[in-house]
Coordinates of C-alpha atoms in Angstrom, one line a residue:
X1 CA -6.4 13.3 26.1
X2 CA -3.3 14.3 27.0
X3 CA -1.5 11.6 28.6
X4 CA 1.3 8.8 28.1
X5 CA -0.9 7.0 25.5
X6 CA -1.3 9.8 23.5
X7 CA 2.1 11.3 23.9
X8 CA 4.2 8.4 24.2
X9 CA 2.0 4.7 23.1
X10 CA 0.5 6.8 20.1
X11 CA 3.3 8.2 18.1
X12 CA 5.0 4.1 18.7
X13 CA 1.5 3.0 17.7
X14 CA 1.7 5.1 14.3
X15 CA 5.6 3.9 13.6
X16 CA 4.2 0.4 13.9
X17 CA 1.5 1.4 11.4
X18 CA 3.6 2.8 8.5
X19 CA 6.5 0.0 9.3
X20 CA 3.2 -2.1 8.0
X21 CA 2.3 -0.3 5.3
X22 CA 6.0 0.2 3.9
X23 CA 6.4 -3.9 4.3
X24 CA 3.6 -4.0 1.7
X25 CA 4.7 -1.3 -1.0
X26 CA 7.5 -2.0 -3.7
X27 CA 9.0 0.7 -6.4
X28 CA 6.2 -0.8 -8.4
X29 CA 3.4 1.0 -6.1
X30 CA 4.7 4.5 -7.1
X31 CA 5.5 3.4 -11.0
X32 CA 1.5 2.3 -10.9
X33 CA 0.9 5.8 -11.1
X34 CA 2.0 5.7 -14.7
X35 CA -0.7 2.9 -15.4
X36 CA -4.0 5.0 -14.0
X37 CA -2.3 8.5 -14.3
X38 CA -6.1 10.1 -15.1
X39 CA -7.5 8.7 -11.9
X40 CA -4.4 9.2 -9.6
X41 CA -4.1 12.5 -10.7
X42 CA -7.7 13.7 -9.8
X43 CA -7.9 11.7 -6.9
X44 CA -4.7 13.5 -5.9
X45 CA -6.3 16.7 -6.6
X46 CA -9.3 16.4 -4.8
X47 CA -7.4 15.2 -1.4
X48 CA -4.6 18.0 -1.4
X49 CA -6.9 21.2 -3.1
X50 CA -10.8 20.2 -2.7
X51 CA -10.9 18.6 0.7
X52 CA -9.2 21.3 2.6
X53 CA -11.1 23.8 0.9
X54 CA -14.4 22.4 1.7
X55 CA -13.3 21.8 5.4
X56 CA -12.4 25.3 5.5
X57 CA -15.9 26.1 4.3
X58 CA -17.3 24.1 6.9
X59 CA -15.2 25.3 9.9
X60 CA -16.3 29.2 8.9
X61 CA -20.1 27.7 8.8
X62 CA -20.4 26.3 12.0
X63 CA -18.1 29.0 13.6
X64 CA -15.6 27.2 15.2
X65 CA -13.4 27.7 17.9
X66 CA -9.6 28.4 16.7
X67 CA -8.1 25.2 18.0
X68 CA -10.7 23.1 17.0
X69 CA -11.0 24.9 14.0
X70 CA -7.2 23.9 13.5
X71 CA -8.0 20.5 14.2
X72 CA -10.3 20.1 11.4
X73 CA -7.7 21.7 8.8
X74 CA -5.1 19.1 10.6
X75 CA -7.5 16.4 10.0
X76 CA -8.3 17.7 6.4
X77 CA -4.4 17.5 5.4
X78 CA -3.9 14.6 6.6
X79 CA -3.9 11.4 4.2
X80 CA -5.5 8.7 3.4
X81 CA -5.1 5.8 5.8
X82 CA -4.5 2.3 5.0
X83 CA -7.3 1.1 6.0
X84 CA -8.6 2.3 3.2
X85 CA -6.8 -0.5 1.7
X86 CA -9.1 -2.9 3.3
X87 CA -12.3 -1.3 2.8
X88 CA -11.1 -0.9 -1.1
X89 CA -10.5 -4.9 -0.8
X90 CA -14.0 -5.4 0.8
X91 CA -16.4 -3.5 -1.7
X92 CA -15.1 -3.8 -4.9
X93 CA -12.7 -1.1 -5.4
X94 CA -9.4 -1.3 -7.3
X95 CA -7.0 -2.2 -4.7
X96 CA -3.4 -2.0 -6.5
X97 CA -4.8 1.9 -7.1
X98 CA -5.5 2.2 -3.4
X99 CA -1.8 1.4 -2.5
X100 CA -0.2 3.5 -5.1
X101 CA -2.4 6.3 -3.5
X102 CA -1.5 5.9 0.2
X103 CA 2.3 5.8 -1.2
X104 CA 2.2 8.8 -2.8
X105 CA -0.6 10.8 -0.6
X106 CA 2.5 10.0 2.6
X107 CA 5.3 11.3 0.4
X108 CA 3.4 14.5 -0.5
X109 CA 1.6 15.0 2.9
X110 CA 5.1 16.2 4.7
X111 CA 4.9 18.8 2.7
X112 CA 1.4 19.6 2.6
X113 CA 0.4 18.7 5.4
X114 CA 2.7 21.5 7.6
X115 CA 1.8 24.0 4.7
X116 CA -2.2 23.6 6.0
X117 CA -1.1 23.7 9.3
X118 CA 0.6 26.7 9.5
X119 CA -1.4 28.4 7.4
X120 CA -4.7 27.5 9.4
X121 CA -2.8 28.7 11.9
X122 CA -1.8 31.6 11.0
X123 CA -5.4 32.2 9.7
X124 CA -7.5 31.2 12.7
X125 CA -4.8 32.2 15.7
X126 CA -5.2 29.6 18.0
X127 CA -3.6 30.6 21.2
X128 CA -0.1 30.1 21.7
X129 CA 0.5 27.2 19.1
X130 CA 4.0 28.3 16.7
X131 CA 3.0 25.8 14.0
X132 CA 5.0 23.2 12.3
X133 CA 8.8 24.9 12.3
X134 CA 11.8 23.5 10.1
X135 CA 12.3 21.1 13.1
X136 CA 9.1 19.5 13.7
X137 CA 8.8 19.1 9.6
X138 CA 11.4 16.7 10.1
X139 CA 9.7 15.4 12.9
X140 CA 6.7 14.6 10.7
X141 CA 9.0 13.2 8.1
X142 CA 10.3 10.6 10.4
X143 CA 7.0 9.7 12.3
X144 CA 5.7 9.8 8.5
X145 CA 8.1 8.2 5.8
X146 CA 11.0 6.5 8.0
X147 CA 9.0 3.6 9.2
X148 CA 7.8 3.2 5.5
X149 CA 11.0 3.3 4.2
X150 CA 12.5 1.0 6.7
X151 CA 9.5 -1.4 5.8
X152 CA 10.5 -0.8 1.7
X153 CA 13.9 -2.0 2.4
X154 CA 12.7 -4.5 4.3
X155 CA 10.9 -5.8 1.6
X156 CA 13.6 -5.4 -1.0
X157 CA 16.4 -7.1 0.5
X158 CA 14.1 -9.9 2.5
X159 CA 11.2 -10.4 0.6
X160 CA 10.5 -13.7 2.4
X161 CA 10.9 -12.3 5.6
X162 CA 8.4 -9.1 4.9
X163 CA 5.6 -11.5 3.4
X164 CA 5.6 -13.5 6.7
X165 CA 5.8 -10.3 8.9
X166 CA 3.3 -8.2 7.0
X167 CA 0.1 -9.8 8.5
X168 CA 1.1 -10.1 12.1
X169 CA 2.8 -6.3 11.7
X170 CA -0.7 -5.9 10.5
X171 CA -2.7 -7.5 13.2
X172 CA -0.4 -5.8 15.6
X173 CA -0.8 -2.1 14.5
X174 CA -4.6 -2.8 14.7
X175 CA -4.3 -4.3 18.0
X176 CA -2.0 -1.4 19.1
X177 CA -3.8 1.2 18.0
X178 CA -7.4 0.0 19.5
X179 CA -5.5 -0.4 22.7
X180 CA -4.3 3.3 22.3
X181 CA -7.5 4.4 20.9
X182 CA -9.6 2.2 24.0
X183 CA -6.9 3.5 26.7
X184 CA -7.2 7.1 25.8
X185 CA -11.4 6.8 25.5
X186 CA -11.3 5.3 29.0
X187 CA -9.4 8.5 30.2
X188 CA -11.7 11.0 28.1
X189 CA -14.9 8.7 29.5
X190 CA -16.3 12.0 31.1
X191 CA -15.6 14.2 28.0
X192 CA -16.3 11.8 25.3
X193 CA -20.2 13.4 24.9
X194 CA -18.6 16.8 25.2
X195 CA -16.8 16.1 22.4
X196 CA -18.7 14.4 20.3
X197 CA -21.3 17.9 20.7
X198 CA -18.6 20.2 20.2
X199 CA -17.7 18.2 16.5
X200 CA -19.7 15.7 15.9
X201 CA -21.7 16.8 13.4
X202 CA -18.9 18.5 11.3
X203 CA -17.1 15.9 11.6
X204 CA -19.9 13.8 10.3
X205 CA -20.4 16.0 7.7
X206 CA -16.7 16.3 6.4
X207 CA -16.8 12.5 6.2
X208 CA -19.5 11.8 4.3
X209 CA -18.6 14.8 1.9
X210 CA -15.3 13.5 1.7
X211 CA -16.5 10.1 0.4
X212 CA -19.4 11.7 -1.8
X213 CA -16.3 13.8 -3.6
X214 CA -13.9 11.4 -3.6
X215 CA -16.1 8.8 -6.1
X216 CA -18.3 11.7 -7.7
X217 CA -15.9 14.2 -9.2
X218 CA -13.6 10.9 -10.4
X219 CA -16.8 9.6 -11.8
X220 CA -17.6 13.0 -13.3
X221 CA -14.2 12.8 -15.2
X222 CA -15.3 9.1 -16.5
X223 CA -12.8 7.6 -14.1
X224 CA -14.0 3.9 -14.4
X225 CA -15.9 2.7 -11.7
X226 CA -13.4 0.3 -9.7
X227 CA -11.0 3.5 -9.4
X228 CA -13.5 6.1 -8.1
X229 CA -14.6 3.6 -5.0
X230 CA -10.7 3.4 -4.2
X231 CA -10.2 7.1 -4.8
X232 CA -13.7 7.7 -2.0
X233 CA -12.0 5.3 0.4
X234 CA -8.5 6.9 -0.3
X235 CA -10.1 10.5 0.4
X236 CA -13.3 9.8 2.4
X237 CA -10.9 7.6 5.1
X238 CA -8.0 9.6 6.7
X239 CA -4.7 8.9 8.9
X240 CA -6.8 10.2 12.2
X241 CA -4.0 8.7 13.9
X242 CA -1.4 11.2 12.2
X243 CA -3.5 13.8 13.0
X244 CA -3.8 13.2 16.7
X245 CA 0.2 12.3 16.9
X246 CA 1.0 16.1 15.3
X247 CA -1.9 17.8 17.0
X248 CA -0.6 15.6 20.9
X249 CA 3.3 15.2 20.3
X250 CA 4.1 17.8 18.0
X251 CA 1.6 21.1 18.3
X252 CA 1.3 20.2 22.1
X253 CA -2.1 21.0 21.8
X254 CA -4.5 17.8 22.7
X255 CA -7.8 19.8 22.5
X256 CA -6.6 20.5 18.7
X257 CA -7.1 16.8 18.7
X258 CA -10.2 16.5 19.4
X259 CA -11.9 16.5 15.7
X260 CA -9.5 13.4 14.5
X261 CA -10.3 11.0 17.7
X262 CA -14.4 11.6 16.9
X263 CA -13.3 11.6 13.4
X264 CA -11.5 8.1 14.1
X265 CA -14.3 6.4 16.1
X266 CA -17.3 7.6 13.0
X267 CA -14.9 7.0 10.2
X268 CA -15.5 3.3 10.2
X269 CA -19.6 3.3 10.5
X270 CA -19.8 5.7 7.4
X271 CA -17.3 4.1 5.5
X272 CA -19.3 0.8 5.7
X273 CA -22.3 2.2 4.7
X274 CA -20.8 3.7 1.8
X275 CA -19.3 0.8 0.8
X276 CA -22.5 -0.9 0.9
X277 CA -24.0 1.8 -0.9
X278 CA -21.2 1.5 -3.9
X279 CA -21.9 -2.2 -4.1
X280 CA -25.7 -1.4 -4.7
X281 CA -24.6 0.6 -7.1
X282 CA -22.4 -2.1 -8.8
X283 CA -24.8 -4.6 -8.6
X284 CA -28.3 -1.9 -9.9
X285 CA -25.3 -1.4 -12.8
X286 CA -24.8 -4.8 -13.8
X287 CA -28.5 -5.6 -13.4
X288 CA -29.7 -2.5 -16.2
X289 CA -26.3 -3.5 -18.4
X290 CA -26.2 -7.2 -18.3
X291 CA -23.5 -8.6 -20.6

């Protein structure tokens, strides 16, 4: 996994990404928080104190090898994704929420997101890795918010201009990243099943648990039901790319990314059958509760 995809095409493929994502956000997006403060605040809490715990759980449980185990913590901290975003748009979740989310879960995660890191790896030992230092915090900052912030300015001073360049910014992160994502399978071809045996079902379960938690315990504290399916696509779908660009370009360490590119490639297939599952849902609702 370790080549000039993943150390070179990936970390450009990410920049692209976020440059995307900050050409869709406005001050507005972060004020928005002020508008669904219950909901943002427990979906907030379940990403950045629940999920990691639970992945810890899991990682003890199935006995884990220390890098792989700090691949699953990396995975963990990361955030939500924007295609979360998408999937939000597809099944019925509230959208506007879902952006707010992915603004806020990037500005927290270079903080977080180190703190996990270093900790996991202070915890589990894995080999010769030194962790996220002062320098390669910064690193994360710039792979992390600089392209969004470029994008936000973007936006602010040429609004035209961003609203025409957001979809093909779009289409070309997608496009980027599959040929990333398709380039470094190709490589991996003859470890792909090894992989997938070594993770697979963790990673599995992590997901689904990640989306069960991320609409249940919202739902639990009668969030309404829109919110909690963006809060389980905001939580259940994570940056996998971020992950693999600390665990390649940063950490040095590509087996520690190993659970995020499995994590990457069954992300998508759960997702969708959650969000069918949530529309079922909807729709049973609507059917017992007509108006």
């Amino acid at each position: 996994m370790d080549s000039v995809l993943t150390t070179v095409f990936l970390p450009v493929a990410l920049g692209v990404v976020m440059l995307g994502l900050g050409l869709g956000l406005t001050l507005a997006d972060f004020r928005r928080i002020l508008v669904y403060p219950k909901a943002v605040l427990v979906a907030l809490g379940c990403q950045v104190v629940l999920l990691p715990l639970t992945c810890f759980g899991l990682v003890l449980a199935f006995d884990l090898p220390p890098t792989l185990a700090v691949g699953m913590m990396l995975l963990a901290a990361s955030p939500g994704g924007t295609t979360a975003n998408l999937y939000s748009h597809l099944f019925g979740g509230n959208v506007a929420l879902n952006i707010s989310l992915t603004a806020v879960n990037s500005i927290l995660a270079v903080v977080t997101l180190p703190l996990v890191v270093n900790l996991s790896l202070s915890y589990f030992g894995s080999g010769d890795s030194v962790g996220l230092q002062f320098d390669k915090v910064l690193q994360v900052f710039a792979i992390v918010l600089l392209p969004v912030l470029v994008g936000m300015l973007i936006r602010h001073h040429r609004a035209g201009f961003a609203d025409r360049m957001d979809r093909p910014v779009r289409i070309l992160s997608v496009v980027v990243l599959i040929g990333v994502i398709g380039g470094a399978v190709v490589n991996e071809r003859d470890n792909i099943a090894q992989y997938f045996l070594a993770v697979g079902l963790i990673v599995l379960l992590f997901n689904v648990i990640s989306l069960a938690v991320g609409y249940l315990v919202p739902r639990a504290l009668k969030v309404d039901r829109a919110e909690a399916g963006a809060a389980a696509f905001e939580i259940g779908i994570h940056n996998a790319t971020l992950a693999i660009t600390i665990a390649v370009s940063l950490l040095g360490n590509a087996e520690m990314a190993i659970p995020a590119a499995v994590y990457g490639l069954v992300m998508f297939a759960t997702a969708t059958g959650f969000g069918y599952l949530l529309r079922h849902l909807s729709a049973g609702t609507r059917t017992s509760n007509p108006a």
